[in-house]
mmCIF file of C-alpha atoms in Angstrom:
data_model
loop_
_atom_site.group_PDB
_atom_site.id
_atom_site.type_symbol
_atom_site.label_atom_id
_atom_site.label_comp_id
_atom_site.label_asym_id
_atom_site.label_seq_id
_atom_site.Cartn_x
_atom_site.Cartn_y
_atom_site.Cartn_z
ATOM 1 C CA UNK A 1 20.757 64.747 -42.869
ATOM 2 C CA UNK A 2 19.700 61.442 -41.716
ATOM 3 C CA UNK A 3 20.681 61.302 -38.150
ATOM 4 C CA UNK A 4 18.248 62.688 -35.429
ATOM 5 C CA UNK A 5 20.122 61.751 -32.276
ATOM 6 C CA UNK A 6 23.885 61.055 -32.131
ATOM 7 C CA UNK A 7 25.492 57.955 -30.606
ATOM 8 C CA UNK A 8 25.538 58.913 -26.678
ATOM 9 C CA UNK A 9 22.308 59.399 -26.898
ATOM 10 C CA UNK A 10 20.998 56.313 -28.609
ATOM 11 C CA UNK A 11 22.772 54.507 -25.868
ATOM 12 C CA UNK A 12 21.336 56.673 -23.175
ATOM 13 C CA UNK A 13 18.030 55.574 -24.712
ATOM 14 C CA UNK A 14 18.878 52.057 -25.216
ATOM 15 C CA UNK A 15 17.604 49.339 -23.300
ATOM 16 C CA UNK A 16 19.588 46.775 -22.134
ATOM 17 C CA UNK A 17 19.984 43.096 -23.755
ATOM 18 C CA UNK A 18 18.337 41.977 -20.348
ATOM 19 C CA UNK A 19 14.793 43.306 -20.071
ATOM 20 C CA UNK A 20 13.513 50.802 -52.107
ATOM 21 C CA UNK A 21 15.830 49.069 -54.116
ATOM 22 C CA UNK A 22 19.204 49.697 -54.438
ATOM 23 C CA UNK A 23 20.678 52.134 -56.802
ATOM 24 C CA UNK A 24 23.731 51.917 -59.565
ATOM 25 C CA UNK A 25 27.127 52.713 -57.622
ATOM 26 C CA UNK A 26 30.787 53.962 -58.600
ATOM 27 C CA UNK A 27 32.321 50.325 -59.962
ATOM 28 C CA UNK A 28 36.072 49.246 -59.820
ATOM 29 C CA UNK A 29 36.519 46.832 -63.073
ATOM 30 C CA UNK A 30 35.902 43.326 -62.293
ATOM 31 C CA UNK A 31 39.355 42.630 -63.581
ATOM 32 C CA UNK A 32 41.060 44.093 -60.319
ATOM 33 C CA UNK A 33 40.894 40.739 -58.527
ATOM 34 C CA UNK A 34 39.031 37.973 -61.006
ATOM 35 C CA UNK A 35 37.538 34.981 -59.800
ATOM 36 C CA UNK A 36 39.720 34.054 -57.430
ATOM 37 C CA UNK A 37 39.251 37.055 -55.493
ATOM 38 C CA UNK A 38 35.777 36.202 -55.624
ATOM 39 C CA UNK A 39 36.497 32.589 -53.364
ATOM 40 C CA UNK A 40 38.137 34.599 -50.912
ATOM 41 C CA UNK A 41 35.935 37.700 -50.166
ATOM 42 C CA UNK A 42 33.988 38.041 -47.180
ATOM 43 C CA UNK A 43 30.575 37.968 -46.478
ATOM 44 C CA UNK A 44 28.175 41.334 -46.326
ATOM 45 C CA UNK A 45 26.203 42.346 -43.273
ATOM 46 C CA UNK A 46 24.984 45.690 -42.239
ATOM 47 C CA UNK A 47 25.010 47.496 -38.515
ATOM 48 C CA UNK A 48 21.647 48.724 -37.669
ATOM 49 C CA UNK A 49 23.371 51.492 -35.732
ATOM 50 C CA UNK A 50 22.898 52.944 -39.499
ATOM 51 C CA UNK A 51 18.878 52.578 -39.445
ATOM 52 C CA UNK A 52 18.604 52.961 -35.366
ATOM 53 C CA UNK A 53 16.074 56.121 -36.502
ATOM 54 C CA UNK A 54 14.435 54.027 -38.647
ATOM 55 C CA UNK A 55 13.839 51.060 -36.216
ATOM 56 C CA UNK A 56 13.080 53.141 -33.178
ATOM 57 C CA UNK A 57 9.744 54.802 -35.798
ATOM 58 C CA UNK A 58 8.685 51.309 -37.223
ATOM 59 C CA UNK A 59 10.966 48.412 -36.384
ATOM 60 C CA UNK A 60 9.721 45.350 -38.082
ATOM 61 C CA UNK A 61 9.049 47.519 -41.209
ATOM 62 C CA UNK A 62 12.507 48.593 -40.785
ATOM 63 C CA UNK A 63 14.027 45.245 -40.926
ATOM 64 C CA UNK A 64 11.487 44.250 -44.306
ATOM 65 C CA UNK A 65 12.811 47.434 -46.272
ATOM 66 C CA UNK A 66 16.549 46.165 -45.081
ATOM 67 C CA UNK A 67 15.802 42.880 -46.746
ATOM 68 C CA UNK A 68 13.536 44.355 -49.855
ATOM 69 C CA UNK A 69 17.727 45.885 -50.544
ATOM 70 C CA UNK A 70 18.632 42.045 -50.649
ATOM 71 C CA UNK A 71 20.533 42.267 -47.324
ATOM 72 C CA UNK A 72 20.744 38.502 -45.377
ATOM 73 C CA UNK A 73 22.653 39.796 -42.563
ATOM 74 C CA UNK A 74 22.893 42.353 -39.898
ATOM 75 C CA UNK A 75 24.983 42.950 -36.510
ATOM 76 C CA UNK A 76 23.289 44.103 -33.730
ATOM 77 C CA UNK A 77 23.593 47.510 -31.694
ATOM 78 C CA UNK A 78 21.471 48.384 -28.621
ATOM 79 C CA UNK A 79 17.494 49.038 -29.062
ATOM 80 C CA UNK A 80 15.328 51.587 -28.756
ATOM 81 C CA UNK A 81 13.776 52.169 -24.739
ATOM 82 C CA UNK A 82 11.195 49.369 -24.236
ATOM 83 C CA UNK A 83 12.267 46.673 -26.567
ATOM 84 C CA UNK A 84 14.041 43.752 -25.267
ATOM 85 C CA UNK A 85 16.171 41.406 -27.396
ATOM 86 C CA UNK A 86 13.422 38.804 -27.507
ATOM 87 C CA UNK A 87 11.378 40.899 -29.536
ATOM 88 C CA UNK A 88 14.050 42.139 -31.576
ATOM 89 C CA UNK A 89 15.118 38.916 -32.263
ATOM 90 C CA UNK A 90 11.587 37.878 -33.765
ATOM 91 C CA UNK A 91 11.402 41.068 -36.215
ATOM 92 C CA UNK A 92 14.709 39.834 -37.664
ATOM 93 C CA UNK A 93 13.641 36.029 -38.223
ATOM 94 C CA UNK A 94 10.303 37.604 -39.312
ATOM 95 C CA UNK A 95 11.580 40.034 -41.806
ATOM 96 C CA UNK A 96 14.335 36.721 -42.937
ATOM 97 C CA UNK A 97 17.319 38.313 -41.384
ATOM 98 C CA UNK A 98 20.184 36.444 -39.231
ATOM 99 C CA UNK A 99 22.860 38.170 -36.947
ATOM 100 C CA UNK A 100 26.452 37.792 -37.895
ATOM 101 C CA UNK A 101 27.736 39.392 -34.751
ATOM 102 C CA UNK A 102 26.351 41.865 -31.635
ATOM 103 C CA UNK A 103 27.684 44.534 -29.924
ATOM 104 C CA UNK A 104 27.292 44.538 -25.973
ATOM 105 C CA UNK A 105 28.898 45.935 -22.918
ATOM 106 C CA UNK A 106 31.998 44.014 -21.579
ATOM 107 C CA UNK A 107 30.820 40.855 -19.668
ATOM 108 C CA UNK A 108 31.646 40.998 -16.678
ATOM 109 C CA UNK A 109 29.596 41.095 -13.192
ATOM 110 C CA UNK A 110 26.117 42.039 -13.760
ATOM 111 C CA UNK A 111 26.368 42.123 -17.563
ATOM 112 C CA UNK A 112 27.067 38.542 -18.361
ATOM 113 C CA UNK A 113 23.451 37.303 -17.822
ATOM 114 C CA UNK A 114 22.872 40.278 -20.657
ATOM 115 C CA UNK A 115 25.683 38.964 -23.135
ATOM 116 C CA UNK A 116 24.289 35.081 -23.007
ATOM 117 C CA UNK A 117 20.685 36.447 -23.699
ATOM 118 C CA UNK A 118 21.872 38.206 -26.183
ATOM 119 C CA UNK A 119 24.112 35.665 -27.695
ATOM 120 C CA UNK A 120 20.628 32.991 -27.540
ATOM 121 C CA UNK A 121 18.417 35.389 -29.020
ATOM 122 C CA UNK A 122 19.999 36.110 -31.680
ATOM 123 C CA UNK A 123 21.701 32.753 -32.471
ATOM 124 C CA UNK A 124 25.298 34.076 -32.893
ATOM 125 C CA UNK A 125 28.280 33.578 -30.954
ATOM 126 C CA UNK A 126 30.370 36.540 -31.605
ATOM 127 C CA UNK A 127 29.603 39.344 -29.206
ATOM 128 C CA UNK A 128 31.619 42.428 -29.263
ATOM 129 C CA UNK A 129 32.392 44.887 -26.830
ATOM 130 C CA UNK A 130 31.211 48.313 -28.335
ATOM 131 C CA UNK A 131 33.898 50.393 -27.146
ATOM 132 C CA UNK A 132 31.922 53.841 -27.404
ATOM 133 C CA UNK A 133 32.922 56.274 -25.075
ATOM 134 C CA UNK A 134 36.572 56.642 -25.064
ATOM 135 C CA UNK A 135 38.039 55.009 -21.926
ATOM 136 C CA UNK A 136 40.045 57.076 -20.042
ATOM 137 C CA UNK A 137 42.488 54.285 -18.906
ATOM 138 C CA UNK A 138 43.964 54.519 -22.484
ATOM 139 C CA UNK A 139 45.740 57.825 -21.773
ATOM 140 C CA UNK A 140 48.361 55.726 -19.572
ATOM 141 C CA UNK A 141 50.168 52.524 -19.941
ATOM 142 C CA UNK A 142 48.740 51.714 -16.691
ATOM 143 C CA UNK A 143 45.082 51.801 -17.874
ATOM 144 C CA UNK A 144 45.761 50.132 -20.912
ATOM 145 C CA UNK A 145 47.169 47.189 -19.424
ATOM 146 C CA UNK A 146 44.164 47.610 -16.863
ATOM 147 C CA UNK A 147 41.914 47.274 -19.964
ATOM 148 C CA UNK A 148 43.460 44.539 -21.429
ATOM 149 C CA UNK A 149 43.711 42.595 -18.423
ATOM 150 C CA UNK A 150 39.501 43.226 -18.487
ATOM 151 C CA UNK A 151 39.374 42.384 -21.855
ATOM 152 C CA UNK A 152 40.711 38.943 -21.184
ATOM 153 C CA UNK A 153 38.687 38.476 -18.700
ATOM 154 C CA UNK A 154 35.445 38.821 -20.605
ATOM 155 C CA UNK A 155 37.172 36.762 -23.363
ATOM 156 C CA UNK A 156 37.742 33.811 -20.832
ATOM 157 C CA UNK A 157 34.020 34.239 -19.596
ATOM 158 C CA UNK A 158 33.110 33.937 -23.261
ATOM 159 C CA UNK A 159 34.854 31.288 -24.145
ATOM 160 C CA UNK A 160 33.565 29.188 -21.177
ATOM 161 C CA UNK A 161 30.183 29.532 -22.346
ATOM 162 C CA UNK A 162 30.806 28.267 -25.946
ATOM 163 C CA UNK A 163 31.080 32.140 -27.494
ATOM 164 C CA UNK A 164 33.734 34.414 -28.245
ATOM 165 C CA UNK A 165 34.447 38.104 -27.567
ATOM 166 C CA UNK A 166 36.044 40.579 -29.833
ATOM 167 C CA UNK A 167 36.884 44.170 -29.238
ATOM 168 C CA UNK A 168 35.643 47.165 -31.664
ATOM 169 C CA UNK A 169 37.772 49.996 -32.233
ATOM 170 C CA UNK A 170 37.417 53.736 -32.541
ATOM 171 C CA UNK A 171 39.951 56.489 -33.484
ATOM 172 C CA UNK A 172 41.441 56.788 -30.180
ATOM 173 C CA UNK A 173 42.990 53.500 -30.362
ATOM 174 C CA UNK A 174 45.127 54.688 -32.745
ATOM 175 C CA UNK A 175 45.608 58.265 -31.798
ATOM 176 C CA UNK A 176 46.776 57.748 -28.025
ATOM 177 C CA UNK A 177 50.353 56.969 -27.615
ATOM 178 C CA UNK A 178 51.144 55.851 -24.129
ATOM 179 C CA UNK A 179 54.896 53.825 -23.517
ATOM 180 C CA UNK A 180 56.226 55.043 -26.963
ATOM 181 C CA UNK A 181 53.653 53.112 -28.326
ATOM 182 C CA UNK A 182 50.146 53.207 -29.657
ATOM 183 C CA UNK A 183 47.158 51.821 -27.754
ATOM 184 C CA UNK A 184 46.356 49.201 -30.882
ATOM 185 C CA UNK A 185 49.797 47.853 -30.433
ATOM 186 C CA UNK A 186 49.478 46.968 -27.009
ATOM 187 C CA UNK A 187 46.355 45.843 -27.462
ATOM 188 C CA UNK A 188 47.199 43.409 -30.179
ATOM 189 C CA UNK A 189 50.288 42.149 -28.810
ATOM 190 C CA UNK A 190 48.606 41.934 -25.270
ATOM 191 C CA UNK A 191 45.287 40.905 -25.198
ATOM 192 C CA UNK A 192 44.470 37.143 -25.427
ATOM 193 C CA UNK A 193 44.335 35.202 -28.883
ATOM 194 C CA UNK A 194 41.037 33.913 -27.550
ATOM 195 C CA UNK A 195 39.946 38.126 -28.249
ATOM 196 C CA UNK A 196 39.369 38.600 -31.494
ATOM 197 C CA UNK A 197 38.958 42.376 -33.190
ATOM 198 C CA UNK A 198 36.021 44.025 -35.312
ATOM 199 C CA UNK A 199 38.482 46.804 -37.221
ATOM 200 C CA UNK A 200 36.384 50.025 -38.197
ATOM 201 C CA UNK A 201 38.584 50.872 -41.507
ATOM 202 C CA UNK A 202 36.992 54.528 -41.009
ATOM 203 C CA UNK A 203 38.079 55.505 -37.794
ATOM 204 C CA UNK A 204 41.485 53.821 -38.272
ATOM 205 C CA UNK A 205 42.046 56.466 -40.987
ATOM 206 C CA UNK A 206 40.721 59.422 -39.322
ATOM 207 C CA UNK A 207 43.177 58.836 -36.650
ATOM 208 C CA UNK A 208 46.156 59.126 -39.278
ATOM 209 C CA UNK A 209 46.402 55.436 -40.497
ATOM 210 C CA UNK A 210 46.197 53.512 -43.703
ATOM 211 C CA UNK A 211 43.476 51.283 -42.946
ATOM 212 C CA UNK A 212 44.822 48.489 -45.544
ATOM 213 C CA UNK A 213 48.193 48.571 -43.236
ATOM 214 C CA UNK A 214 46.537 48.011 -40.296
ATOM 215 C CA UNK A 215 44.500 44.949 -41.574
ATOM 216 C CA UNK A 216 47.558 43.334 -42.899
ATOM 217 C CA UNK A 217 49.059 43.866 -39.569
ATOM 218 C CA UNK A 218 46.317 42.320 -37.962
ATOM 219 C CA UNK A 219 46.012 39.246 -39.730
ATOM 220 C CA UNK A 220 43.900 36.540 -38.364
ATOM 221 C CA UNK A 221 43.410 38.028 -34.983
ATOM 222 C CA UNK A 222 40.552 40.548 -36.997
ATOM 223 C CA UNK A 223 37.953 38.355 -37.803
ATOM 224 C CA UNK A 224 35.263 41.669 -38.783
ATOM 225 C CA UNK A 225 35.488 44.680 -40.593
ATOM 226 C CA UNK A 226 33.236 47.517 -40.608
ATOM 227 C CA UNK A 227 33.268 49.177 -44.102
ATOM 228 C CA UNK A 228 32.299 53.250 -44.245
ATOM 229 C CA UNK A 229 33.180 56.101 -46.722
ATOM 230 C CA UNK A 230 33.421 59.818 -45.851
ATOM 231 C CA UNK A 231 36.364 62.631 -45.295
ATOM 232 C CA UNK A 232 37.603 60.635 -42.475
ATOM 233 C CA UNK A 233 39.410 63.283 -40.798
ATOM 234 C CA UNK A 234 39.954 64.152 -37.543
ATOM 235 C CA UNK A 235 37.948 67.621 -36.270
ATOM 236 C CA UNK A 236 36.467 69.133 -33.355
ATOM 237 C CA UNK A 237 33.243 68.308 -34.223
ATOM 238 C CA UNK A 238 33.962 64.602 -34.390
ATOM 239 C CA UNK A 239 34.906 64.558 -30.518
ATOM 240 C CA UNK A 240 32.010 66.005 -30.022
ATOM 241 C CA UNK A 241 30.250 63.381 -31.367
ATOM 242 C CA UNK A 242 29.495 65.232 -34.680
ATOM 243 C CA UNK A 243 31.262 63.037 -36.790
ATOM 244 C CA UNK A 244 31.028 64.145 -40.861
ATOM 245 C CA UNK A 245 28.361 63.409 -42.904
ATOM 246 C CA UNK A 246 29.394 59.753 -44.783
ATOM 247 C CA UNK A 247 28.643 58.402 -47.935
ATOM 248 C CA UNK A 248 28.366 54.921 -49.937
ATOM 249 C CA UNK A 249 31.166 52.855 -50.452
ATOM 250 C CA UNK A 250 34.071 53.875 -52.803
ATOM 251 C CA UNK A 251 32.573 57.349 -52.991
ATOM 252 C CA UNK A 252 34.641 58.702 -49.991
ATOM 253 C CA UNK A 253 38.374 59.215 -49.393
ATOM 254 C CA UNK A 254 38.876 55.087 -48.364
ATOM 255 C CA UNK A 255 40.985 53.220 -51.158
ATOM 256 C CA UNK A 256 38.380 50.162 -50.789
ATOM 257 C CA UNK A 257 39.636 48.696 -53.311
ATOM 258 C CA UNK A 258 43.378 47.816 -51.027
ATOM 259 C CA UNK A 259 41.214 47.588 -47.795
ATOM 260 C CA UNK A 260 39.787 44.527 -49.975
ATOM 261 C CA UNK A 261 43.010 43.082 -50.778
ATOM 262 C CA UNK A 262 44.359 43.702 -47.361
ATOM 263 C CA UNK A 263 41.137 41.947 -46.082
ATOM 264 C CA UNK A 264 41.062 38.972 -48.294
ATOM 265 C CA UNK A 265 41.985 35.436 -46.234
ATOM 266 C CA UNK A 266 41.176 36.909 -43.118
ATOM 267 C CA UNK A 267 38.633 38.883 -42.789
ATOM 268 C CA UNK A 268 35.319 37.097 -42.916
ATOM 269 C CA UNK A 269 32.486 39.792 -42.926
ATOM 270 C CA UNK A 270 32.568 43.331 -43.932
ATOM 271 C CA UNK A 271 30.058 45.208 -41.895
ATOM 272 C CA UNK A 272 28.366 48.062 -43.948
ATOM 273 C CA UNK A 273 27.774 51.432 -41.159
ATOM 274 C CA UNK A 274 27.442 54.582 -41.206
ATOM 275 C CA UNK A 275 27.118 57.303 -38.365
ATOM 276 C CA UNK A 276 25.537 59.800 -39.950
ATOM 277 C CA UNK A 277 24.464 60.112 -43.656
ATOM 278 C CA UNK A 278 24.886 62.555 -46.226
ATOM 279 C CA UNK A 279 21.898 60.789 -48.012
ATOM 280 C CA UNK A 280 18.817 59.168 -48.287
ATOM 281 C CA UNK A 281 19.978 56.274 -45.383
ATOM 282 C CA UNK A 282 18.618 53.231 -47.778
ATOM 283 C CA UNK A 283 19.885 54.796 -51.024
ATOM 284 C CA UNK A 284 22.983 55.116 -49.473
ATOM 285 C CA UNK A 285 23.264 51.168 -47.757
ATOM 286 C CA UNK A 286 22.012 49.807 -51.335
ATOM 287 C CA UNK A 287 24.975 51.803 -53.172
ATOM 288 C CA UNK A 288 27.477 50.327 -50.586
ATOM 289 C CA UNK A 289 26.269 47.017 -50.975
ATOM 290 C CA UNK A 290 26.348 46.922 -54.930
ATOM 291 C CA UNK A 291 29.250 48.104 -55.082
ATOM 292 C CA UNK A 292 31.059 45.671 -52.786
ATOM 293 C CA UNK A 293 29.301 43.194 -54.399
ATOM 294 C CA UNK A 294 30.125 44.583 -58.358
ATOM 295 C CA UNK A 295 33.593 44.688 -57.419
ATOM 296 C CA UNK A 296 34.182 41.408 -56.140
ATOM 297 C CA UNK A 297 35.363 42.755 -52.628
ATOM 298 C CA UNK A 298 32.605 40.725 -50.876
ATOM 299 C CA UNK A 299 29.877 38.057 -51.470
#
């Protein structure tokens, strides 16, 4: 198994913003979509919250054997204790990789200086609040709208400083009901269309949900999609922070091929992640990539 630590820990270790080639995959035919499906499809990038065992042993070589799997672009998780963003930032542009998007805590108070680091480091202007642990405001109307109200907050900070905010989602989102209604739907109806949302397709369906649904529903207010295969069902062991064991792309229980449909027009990256990994971690990121790229469901 390729995970070593799980994801409260990587945080706990994480320091702040402040201080092989890959192998034939499953392939949809071509024909699905055409060429005009092809215009449409968004762009690949990968979360290095799948290789955060890898980069924490040998960063920089890390980031070469990313690109030696013909991967341009990444989105950015926390880093290992003792590296700052500055020289994370230099690995990338060293091993010839850019940054899409970055995850960060909400900015607000002390954390803003960390976001606009971040966000000048790295050269992107998307920075997303990670959303990981489960808040317990969402169990109540109350706290929801207490959240959102935060989460337009840090979307008008954002936006005054030339960069925009988005909000990641786990399964919780779409598991807590509080008013008669899900969490997601007060989010999307409530939070500001200056927020935009990173959709995990996998934790969308392990909280009961067809994933395709939900990005239709969306629309243009989902701007990033992050793309993972596995059982995607809800257990014990995944609130423990145990989630499954995933695998690449369109070898799981995800119908890719309508999350692509639903995704075309408005979704404009599809994030390749994975939590923990049934296989060889590069094996499995290659696989995912080809075959996103062999079907036509990104470029």
């Amino acid at each position: 198994m390729q995970k070593t630590f799980n994801r409260r820990e990587f945080l706990f270790l994480s320091g702040s913003a402040t201080i092989a080639a890959a192998l034939p995959s499953f392939v949809v035919p071509a024909a699905t979509f055409g060429p005009a499906f092809v215009a449409g499809a968004p762009k690949i990038a990968v979360q290095l919250y799948t290789i955060r065992d890898e980069i924490a042993r040998d960063m920089p070589g890390a980031f070469r054997r990313l690109a030696s799997l013909g991967v341009k672009t990444v989105e950015t998780a926390f880093w290992p204790k003792g590296v700052s963003v500055a020289q994370a930032a230099k690995a990338l542009r060293n091993a010839g990789l850019s940054v899409c998007s970055s995850h960060v805590e909400i900015p607000l108070g002390d954390k803003k200086a960390a976001m606009l680091e971040t966000a000048e480091a790295f050269g992107c202007r998307r920075m997303i609040w990670h959303g990981w642990p489960e808040d317990k405001r969402y169990s109540s109307l109350g706290g929801t709208k207490e959240l959102i109200h935060i989460y337009n907050e840090a979307g008008a900070f954002a936006k005054s400083r030339g960069l925009q905010f988005g909000l990641h989602n786990h399964w919780w989102e779409y598991r807590n009901k509080v008013g008669g209604r899900f969490v997601f739907e007060w989010l999307l109806e409530g939070v500001s269309p200056d927020v935009f949302f990173e959709l995990d397709a996998y934790w969308i369906k392990v909280a009961g949900h067809d994933p395709a649904a939900i990005i239709s529903r969306f629309g243009d207010r989902a701007k990033l999609l992050h793309m993972k295969d596995g059982p995607a069902v809800y257990n014990d062991a995944l609130v423990r922070d145990k989630p499954d064991p995933m695998v690449p792309l369109g070898r799981g229980t995800q119908d890719v091929p309508a999350i692509a449909r639903a995704a075309r027009g408005h979704i404009e990256w599809m994030v390749i992640e994975m939590d923990v990994v049934a296989t060889d971690v590069w094996r499995a990121i290659g696989e995912s990539r080809e075959y996103l790229l062999k079907n036509h469901f990104a470029g």
